[in-house]
Short mmCIF file of C-alpha atoms in Angstrom, two decimals:
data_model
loop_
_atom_site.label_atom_id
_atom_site.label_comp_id
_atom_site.label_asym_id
_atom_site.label_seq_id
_atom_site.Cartn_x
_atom_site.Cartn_y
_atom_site.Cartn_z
CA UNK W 1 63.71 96.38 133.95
CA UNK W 2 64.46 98.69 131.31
CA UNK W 3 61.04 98.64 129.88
CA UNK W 4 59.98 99.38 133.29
CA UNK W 5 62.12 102.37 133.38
CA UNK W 6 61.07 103.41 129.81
CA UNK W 7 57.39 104.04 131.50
CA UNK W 8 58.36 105.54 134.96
CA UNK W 9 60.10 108.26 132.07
CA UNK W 10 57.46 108.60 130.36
CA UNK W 11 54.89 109.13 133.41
CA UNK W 12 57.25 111.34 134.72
CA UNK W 13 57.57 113.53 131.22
CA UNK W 14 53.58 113.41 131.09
CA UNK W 15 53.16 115.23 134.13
CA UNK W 16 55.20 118.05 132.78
CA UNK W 17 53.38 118.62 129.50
CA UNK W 18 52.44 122.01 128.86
CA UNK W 19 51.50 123.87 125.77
CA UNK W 20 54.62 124.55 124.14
CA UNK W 21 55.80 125.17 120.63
CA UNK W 22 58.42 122.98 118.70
CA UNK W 23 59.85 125.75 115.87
CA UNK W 24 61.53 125.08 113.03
CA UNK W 25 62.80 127.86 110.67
CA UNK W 26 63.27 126.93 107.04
CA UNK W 27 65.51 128.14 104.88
CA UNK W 28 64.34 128.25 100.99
CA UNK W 29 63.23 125.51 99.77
CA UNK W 30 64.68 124.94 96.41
CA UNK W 31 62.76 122.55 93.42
CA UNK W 32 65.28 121.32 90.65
CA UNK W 33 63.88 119.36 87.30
CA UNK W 34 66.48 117.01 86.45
CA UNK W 35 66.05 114.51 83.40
CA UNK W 36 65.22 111.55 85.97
CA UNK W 37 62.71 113.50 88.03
CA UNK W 38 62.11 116.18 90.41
CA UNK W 39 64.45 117.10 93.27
CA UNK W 40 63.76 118.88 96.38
CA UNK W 41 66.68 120.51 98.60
CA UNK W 42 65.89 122.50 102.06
CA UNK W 43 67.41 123.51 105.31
CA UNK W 44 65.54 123.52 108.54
CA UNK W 45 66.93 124.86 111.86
CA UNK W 46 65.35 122.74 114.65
CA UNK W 47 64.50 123.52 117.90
CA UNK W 48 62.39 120.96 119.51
CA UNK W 49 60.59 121.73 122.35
CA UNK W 50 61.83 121.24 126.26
CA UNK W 51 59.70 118.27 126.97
CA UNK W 52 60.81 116.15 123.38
CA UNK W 53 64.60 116.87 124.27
CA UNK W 54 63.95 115.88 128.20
CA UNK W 55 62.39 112.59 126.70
CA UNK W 56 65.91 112.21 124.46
CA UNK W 57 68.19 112.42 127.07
CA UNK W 58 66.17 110.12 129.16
CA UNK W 59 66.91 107.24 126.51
CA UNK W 60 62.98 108.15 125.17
CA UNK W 61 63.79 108.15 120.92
CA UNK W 62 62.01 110.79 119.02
CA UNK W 63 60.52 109.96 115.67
CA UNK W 64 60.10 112.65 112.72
CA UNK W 65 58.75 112.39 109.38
CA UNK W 66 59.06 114.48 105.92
CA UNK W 67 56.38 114.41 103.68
CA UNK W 68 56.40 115.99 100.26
CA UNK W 69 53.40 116.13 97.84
CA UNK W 70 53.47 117.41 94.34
CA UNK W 71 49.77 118.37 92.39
CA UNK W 72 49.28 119.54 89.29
CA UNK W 73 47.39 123.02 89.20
CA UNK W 74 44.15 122.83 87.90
CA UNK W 75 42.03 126.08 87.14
CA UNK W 76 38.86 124.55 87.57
CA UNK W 77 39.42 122.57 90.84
CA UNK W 78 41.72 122.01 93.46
CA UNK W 79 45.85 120.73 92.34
CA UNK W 80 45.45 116.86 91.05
CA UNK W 81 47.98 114.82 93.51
CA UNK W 82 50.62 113.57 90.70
CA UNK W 83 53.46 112.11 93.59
CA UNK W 84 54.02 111.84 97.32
CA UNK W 85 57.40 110.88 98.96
CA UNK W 86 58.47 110.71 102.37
CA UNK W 87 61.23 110.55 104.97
CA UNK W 88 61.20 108.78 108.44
CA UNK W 89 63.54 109.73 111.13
CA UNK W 90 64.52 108.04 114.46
CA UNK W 91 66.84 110.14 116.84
CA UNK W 92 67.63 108.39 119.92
CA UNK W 93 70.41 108.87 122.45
CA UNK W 94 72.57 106.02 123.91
CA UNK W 95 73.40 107.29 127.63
CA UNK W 96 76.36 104.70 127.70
CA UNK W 97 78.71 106.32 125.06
CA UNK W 98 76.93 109.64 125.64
CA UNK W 99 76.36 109.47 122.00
CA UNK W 100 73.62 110.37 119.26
CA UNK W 101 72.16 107.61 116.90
CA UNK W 102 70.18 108.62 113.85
CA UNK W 103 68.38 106.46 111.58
CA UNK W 104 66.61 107.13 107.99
CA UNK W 105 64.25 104.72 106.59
CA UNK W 106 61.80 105.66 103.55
CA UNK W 107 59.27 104.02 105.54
CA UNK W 108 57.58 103.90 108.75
CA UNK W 109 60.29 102.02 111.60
CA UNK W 110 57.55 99.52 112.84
CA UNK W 111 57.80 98.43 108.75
CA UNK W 112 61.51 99.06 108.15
CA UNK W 113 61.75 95.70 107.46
CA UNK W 114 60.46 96.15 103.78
CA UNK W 115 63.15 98.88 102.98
CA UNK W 116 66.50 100.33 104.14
CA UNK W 117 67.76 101.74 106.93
CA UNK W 118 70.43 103.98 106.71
CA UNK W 119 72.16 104.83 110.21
CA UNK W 120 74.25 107.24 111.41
CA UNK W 121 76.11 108.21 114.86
CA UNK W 122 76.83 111.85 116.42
CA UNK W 123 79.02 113.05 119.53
CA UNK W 124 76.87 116.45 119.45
CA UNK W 125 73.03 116.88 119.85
CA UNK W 126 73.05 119.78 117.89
CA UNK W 127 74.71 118.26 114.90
CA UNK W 128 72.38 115.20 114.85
CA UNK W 129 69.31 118.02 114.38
CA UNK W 130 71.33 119.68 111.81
CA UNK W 131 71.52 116.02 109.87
CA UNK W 132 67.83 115.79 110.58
CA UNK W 133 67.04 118.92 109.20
CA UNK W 134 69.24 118.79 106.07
CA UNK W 135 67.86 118.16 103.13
CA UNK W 136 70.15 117.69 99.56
CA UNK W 137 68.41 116.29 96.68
CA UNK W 138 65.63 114.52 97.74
CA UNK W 139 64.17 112.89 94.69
CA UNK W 140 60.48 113.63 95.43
CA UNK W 141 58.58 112.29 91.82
CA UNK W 142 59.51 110.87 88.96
CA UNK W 143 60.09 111.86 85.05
CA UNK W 144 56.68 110.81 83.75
CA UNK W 145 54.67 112.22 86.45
CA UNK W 146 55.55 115.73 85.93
CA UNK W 147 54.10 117.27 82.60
CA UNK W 148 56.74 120.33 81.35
CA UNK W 149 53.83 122.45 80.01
CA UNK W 150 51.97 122.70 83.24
CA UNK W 151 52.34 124.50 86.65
CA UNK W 152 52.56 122.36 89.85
CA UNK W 153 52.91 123.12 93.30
CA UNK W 154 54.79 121.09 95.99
CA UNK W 155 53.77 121.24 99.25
CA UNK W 156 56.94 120.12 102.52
CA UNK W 157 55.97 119.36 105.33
CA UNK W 158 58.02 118.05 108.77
CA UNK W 159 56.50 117.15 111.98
CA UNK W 160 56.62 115.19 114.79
CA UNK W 161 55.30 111.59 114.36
CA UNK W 162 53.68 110.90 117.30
CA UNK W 163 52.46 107.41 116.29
CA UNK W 164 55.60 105.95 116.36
CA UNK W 165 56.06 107.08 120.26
CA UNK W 166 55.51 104.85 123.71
CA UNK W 167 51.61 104.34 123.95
CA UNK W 168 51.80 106.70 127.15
CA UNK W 169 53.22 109.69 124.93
CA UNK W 170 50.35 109.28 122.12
CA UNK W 171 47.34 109.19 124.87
CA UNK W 172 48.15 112.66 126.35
CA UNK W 173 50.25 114.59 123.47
CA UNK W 174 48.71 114.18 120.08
CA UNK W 175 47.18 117.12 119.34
CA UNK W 176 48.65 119.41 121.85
CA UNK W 177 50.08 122.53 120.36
CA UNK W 178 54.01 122.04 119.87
CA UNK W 179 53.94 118.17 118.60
CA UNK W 180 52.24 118.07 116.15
CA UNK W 181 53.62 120.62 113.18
CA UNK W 182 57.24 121.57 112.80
CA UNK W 183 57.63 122.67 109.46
CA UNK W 184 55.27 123.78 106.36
CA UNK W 185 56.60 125.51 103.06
CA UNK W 186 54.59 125.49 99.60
CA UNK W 187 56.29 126.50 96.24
CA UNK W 188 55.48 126.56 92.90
CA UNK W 189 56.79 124.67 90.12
CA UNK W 190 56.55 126.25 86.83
CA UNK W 191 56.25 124.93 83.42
CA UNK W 192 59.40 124.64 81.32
CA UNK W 193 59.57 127.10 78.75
CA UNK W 194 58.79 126.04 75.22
CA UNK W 195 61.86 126.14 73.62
CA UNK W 196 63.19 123.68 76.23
CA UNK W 197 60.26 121.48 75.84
CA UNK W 198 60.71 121.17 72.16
CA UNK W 199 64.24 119.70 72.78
CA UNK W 200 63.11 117.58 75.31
CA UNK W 201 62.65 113.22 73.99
CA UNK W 202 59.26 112.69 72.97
CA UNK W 203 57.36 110.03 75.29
#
């Protein structure tokens, strides 16, 4: 019955889909060398569109993912890919307790069964978006894979995953404008200068 419910939402959402746009503004993103590895920390105010927050409330869950990539700039070619990290989000709402659920797994949910998942509950919509788009210290590469003496660039990025969604939803949103891209910020790393690097342990 429920799972019968789950698709007479979903039909129902479908015929409603219009172009619309899901913003995100985002704060700075700050990049912080620590002796373990690199650490990124952003801030993004959510706003997802009508039709994703119609689909919440209907007991629909929305899924999100972070991605971070850090390359190494090259001057003769494009950056070198030296680490990739991401963050999987699933933000449903439980109509009984009129409650908001949020869980964080490092990988995909339909393989969450090789890693953690970290869970956490809300009374407020607006504060499970602000958990959603909080980021503190996000380890995002390792030590060894960034080289002091060279500039790198690390590209953020937070969307919508719309492969984790009912089959219904992926058929007639991917690709429309609005689900797809929420959030895309590039910075640059620089190199540490050389007076740190001397004091630095020699690998």
């Amino acid at each position: 019955m429920g799972a019968c419910r789950c698709l007479l939402a979903c039909c129902l959402l479908l015929s409603q889909v219009q172009a619309q746009v899901a913003g995100a503004e985002t704060g700075e993103m700050q990049l912080e060398r620590a002796d373990d590895g690199l650490y990124l920390s952003a801030n993004l105010q959510l706003d997802l569109p009508q039709l994703a927050e119609d689909a919440l409330y209907k007991g629909i869950p929305m899924f999100f993912v972070a991605e971070a990539q850090v390359l190494r700039a090259r001057w003769y070619w494009s950056g070198r890919l030296v680490s990739t990290a991401s963050r999987h989000f699933r933000l449903s709402y439980q109509p009984l307790t009129r409650r908001w659920r949020l869980n964080i797994s490092a990988a995909p949910f339909r393989n969450s069964g090789l890693g953690v998942v970290l869970g956490q509950s809300f009374d407020d919509y607006a504060d499970a978006l602000s958990a959603i788009g909080r980021f503190s210290h996000w380890k995002i590469a390792q030590r060894n894979e960034i080289a002091a003496d060279a500039v790198h660039l690390v590209d953020f990025r937070f969307r919508l995953d719309m492969s984790q969604l009912p089959r219904l939803f992926q058929i007639d949103a991917v690709g429309r404008p609005g689900w797809d891209l929420l959030a895309s910020y590039s910075q640059r790393l620089a190199p540490v200068p050389a007076q740190q690097q001397s004091a630095e342990p020699v690998r």
